[in-house]
Coordinates of N, CA and C and ligand atoms in Angstrom, one line a residue:
X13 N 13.2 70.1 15.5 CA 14.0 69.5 16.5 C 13.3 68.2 16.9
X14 N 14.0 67.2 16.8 CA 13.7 65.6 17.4 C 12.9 65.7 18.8
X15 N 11.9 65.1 19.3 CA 11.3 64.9 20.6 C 12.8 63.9 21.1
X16 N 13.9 63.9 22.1 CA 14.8 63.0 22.0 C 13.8 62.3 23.2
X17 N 13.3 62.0 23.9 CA 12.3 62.0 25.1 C 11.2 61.3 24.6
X18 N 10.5 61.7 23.3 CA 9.8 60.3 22.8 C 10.1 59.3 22.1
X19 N 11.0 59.7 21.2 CA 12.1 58.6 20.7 C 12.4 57.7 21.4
X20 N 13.1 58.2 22.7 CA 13.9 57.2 23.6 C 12.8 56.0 23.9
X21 N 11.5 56.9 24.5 CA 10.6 55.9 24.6 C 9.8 55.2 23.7
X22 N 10.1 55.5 22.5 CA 9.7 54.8 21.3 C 10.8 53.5 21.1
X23 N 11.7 53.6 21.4 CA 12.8 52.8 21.1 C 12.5 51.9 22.2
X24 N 12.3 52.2 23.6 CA 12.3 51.2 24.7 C 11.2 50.5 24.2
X25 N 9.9 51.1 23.9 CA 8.7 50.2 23.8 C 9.3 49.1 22.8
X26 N 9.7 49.6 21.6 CA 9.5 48.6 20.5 C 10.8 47.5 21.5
X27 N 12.1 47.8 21.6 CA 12.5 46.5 22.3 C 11.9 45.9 23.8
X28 N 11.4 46.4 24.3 CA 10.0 46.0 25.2 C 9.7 44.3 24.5
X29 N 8.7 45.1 23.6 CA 8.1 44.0 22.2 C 8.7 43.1 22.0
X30 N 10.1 43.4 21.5 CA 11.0 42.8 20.7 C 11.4 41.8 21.6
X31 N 12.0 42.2 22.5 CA 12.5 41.1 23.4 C 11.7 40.4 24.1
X32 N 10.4 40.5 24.4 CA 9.1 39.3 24.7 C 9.2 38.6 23.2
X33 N 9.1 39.1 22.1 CA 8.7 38.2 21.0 C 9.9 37.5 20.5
X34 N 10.8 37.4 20.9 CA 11.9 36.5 20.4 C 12.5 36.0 21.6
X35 N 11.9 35.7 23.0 CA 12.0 34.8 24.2 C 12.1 33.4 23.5
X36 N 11.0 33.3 23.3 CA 10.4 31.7 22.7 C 11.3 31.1 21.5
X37 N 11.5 32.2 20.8 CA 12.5 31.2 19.4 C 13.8 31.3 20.2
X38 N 14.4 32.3 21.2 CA 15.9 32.0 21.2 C 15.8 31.1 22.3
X39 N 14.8 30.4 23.0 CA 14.8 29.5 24.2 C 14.8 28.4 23.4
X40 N 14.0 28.2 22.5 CA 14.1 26.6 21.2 C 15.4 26.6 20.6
X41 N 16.2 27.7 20.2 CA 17.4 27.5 19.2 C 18.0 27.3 20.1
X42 N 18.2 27.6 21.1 CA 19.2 27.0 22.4 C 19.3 25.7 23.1
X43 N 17.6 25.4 23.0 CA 17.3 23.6 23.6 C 18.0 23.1 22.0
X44 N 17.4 23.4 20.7 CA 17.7 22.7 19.6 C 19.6 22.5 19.6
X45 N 20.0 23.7 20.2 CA 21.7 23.6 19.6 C 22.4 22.8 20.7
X46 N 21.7 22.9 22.4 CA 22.6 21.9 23.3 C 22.0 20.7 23.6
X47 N 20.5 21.3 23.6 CA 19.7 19.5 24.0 C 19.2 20.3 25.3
X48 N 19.5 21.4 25.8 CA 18.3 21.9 27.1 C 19.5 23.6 26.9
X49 N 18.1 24.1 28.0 CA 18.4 25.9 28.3 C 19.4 25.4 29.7
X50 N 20.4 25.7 29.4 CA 21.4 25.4 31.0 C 20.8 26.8 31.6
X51 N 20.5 26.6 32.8 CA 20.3 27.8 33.6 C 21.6 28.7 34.0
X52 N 22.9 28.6 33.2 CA 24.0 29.5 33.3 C 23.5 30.3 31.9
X53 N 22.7 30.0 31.3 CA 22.1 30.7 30.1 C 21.3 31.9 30.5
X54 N 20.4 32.5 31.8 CA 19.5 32.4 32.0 C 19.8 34.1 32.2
X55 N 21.2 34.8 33.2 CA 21.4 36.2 32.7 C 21.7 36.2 31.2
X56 N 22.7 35.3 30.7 CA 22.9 36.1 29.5 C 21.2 36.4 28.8
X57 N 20.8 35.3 28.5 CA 19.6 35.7 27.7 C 18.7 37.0 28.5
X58 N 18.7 37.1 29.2 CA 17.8 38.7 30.4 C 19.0 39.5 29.7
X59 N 20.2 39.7 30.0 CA 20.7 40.7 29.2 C 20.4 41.2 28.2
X60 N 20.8 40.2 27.5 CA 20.4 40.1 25.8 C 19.2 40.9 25.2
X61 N 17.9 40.6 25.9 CA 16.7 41.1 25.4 C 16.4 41.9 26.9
X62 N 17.3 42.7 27.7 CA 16.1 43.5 28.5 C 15.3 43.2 29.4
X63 N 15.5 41.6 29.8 CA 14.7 41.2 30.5 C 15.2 40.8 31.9
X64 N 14.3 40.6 33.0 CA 14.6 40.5 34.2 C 14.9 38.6 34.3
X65 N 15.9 38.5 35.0 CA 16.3 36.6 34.7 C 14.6 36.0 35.6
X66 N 13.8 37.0 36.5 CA 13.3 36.2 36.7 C 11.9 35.9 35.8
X67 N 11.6 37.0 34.9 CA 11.2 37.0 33.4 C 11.4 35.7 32.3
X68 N 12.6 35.5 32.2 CA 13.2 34.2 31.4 C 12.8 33.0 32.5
X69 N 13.5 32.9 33.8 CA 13.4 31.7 34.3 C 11.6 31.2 34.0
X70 N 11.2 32.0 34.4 CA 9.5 31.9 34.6 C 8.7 31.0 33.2
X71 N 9.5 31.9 32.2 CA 9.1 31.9 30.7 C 10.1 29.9 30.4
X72 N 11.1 30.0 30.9 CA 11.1 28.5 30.5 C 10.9 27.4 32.2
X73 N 10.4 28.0 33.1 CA 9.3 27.0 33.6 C 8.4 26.8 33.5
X74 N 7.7 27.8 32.9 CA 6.3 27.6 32.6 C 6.3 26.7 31.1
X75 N 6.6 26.5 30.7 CA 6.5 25.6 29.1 C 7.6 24.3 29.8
X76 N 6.5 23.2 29.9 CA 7.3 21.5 30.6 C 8.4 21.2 29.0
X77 N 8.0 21.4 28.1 CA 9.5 21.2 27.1 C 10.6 21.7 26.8
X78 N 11.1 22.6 27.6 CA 12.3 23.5 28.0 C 13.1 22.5 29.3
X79 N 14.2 22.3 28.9 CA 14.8 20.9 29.9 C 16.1 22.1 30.4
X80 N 16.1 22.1 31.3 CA 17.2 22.3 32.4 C 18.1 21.8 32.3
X81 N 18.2 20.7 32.1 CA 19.6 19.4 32.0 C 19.5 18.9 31.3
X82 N 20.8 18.3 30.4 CA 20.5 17.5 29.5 C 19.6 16.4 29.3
X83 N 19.1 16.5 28.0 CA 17.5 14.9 28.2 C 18.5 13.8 27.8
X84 N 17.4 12.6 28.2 CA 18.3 11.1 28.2 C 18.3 11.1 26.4
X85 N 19.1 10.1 26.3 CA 19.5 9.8 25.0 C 18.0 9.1 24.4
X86 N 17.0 8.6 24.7 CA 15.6 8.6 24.1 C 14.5 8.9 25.6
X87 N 14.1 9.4 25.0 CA 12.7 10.3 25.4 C 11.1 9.3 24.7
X88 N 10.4 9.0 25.9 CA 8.9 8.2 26.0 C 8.1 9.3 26.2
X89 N 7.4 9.7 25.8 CA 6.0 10.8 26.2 C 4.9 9.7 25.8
X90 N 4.8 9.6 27.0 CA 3.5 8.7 27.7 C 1.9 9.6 27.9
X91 N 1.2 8.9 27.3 CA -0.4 9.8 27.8 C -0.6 9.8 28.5
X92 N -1.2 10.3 29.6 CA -1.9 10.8 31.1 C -3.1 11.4 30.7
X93 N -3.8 11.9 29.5 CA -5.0 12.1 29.8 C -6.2 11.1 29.4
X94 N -7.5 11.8 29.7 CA -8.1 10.9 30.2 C -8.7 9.4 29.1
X95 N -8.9 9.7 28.0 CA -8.8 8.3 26.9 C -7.6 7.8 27.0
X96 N -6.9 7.6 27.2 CA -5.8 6.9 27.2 C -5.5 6.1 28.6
X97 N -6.1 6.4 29.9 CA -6.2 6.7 31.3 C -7.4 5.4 31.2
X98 N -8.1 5.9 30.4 CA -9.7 4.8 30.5 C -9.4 3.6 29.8
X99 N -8.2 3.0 29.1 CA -8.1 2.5 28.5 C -7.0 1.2 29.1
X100 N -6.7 1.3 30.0 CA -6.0 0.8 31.5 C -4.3 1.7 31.4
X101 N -4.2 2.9 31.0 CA -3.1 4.1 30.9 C -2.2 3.5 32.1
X102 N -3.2 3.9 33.3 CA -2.3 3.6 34.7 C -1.5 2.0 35.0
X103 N -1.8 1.0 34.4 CA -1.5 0.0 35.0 C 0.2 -0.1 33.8
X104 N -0.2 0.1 32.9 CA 0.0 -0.1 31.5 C 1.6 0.7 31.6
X105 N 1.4 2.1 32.2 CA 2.4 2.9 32.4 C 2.9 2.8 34.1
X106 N 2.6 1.9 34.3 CA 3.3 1.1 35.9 C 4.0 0.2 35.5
X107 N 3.6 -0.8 34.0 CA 4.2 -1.5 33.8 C 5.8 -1.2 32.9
X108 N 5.4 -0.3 32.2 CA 6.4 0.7 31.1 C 7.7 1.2 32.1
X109 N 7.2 1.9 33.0 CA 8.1 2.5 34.4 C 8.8 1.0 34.9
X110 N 8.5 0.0 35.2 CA 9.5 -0.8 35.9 C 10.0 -1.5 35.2
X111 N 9.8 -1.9 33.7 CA 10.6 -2.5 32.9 C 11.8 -1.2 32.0
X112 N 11.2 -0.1 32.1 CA 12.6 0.5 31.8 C 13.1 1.5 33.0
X113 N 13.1 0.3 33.8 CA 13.7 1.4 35.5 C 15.1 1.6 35.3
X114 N 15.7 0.6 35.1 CA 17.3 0.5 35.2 C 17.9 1.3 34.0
X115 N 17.2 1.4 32.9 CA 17.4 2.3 31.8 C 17.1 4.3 32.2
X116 N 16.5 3.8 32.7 CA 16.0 5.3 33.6 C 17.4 6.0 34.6
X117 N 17.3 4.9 35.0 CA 18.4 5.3 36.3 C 19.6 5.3 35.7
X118 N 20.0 4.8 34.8 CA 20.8 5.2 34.2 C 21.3 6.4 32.7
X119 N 20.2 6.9 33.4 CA 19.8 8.5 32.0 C 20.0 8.1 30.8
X120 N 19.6 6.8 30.5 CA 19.9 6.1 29.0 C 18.4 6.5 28.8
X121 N 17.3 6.8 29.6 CA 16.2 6.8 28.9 C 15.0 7.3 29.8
X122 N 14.2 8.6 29.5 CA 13.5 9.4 30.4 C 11.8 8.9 29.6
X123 N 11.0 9.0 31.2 CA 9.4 9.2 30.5 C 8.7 9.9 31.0
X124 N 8.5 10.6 30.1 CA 7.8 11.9 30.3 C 6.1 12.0 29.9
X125 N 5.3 13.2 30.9 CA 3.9 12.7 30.8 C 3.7 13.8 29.2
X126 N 2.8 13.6 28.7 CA 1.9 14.4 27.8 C 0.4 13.9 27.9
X127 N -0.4 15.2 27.5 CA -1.4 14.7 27.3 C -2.3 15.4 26.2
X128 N -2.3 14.2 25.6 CA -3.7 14.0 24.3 C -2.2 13.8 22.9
X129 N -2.3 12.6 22.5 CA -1.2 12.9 21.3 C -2.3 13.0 20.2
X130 N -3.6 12.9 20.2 CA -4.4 12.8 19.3 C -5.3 11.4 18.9
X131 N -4.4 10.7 19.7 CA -5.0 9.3 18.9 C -5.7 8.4 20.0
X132 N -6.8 9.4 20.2 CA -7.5 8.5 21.8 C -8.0 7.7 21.2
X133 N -8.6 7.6 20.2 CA -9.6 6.1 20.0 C -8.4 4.6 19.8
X134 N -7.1 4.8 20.0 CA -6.3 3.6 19.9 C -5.6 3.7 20.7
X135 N -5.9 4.0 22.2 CA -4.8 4.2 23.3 C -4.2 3.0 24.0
X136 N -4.0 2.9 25.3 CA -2.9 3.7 25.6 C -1.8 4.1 24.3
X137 N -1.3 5.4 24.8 CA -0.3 5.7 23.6 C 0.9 6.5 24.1
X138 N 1.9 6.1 23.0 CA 2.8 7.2 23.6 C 4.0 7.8 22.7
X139 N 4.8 8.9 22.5 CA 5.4 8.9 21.5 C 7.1 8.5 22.1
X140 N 7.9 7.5 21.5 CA 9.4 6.9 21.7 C 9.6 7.9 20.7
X141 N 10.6 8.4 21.0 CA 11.7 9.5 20.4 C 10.9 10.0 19.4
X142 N 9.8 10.0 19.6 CA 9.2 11.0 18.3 C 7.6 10.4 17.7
X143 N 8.3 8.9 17.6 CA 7.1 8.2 16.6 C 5.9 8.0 17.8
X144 N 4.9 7.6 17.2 CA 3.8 7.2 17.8 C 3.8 5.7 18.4
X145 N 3.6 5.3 19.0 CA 3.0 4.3 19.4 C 1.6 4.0 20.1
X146 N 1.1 3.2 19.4 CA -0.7 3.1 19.7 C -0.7 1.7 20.6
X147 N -1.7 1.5 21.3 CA -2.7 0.2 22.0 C -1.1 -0.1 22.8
X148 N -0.8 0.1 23.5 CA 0.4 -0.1 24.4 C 0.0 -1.3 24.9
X149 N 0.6 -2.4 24.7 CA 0.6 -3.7 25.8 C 1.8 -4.1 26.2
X150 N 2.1 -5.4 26.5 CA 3.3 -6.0 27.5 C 4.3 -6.4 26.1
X151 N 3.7 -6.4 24.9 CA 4.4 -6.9 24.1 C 4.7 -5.3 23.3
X152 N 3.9 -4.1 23.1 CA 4.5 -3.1 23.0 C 5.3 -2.7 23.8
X153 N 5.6 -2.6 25.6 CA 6.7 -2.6 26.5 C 7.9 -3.3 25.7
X154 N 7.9 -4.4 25.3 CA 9.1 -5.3 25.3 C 10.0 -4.6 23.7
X155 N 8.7 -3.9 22.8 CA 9.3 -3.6 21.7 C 10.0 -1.9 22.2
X156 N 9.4 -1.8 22.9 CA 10.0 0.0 23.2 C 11.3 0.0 23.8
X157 N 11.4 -1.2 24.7 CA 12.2 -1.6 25.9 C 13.3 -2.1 24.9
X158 N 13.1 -3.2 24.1 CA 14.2 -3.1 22.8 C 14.8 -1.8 22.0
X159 N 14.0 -1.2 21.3 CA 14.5 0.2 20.9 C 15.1 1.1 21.8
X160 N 14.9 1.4 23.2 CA 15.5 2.5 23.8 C 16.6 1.8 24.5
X161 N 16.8 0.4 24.8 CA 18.0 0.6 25.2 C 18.9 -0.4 24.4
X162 N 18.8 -0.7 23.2 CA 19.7 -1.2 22.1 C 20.7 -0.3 22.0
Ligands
LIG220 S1 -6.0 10.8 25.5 FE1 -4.2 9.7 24.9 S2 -4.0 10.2 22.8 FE2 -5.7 11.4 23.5

């Protein structure tokens, strides 16, 4: 005769597991298929895997690449740490911020911090919709500031 008593709890552990370990891929195939996790997402997915919403909310506040709202139509990930910072980062991304203010405010175009893209020895840096851009100056501003809001 079946233990039905350890089964059961054989069964809860493994989805225990199961539903922590496939948080992270269905929070990405959800940002991948709308462009962010809408927080009307946030019971279904706690249903879904067993989890408490405040489980999920937690799990995509804690990771800054999980967007709440839709992202702007191009995305700046700008460096903030410290080689890029030493390299005049702050003035450089004061300057980036007020030449694409109006683009901003109009959710045509978000900048977002990251830090370390890898390429400290050619900083300031930052990645426009993906690609790299290295040695950021007033004439890299003017080329980014053309690309995101063409
Ligand atoms: S510190 Fe900016 S790329 Fe490493």
């Amino acid at each position: 005769m079946a233990d039905l008593t350890a089964m059961t709890a054989a069964i809860d552990r493994y989805l225990a597991t199961a539903g922590r370990g496939v948080l992270l891929p269905l929070l990405h195939a959800l940002q991948e298929e709308f462009g962010h996790v809408d927080p009307a997402a946030v019971p279904l997915i706690a249903e879904a895997l067993n989890l408490s919403r405040a489980e999920v909310h937690g799990v995509i506040s804690f990771y800054h690449d999980f967007r709440s709202t839709p992202p702007a139509r191009h995305i700046v990930k700008y460096c903030r740490a410290e080689a890029c910072q030493a390299r005049r980062g702050e003035p450089i991304e004061a300057a980036l911020n007020a030449r694409l203010g109006a683009a901003m405010a109009g959710g045509q175009v978000a900048i977002e911090p990251v830090y370390c893209l890898g390429l400290c020895a050619i900083g300031p840096n930052a990645l426009v919709d993906g690609r790299p851009v290295a040695r950021i100056d007033a004439a890299a501003i003017e080329r980014i500031a053309a690309q995101v809001t063409a």
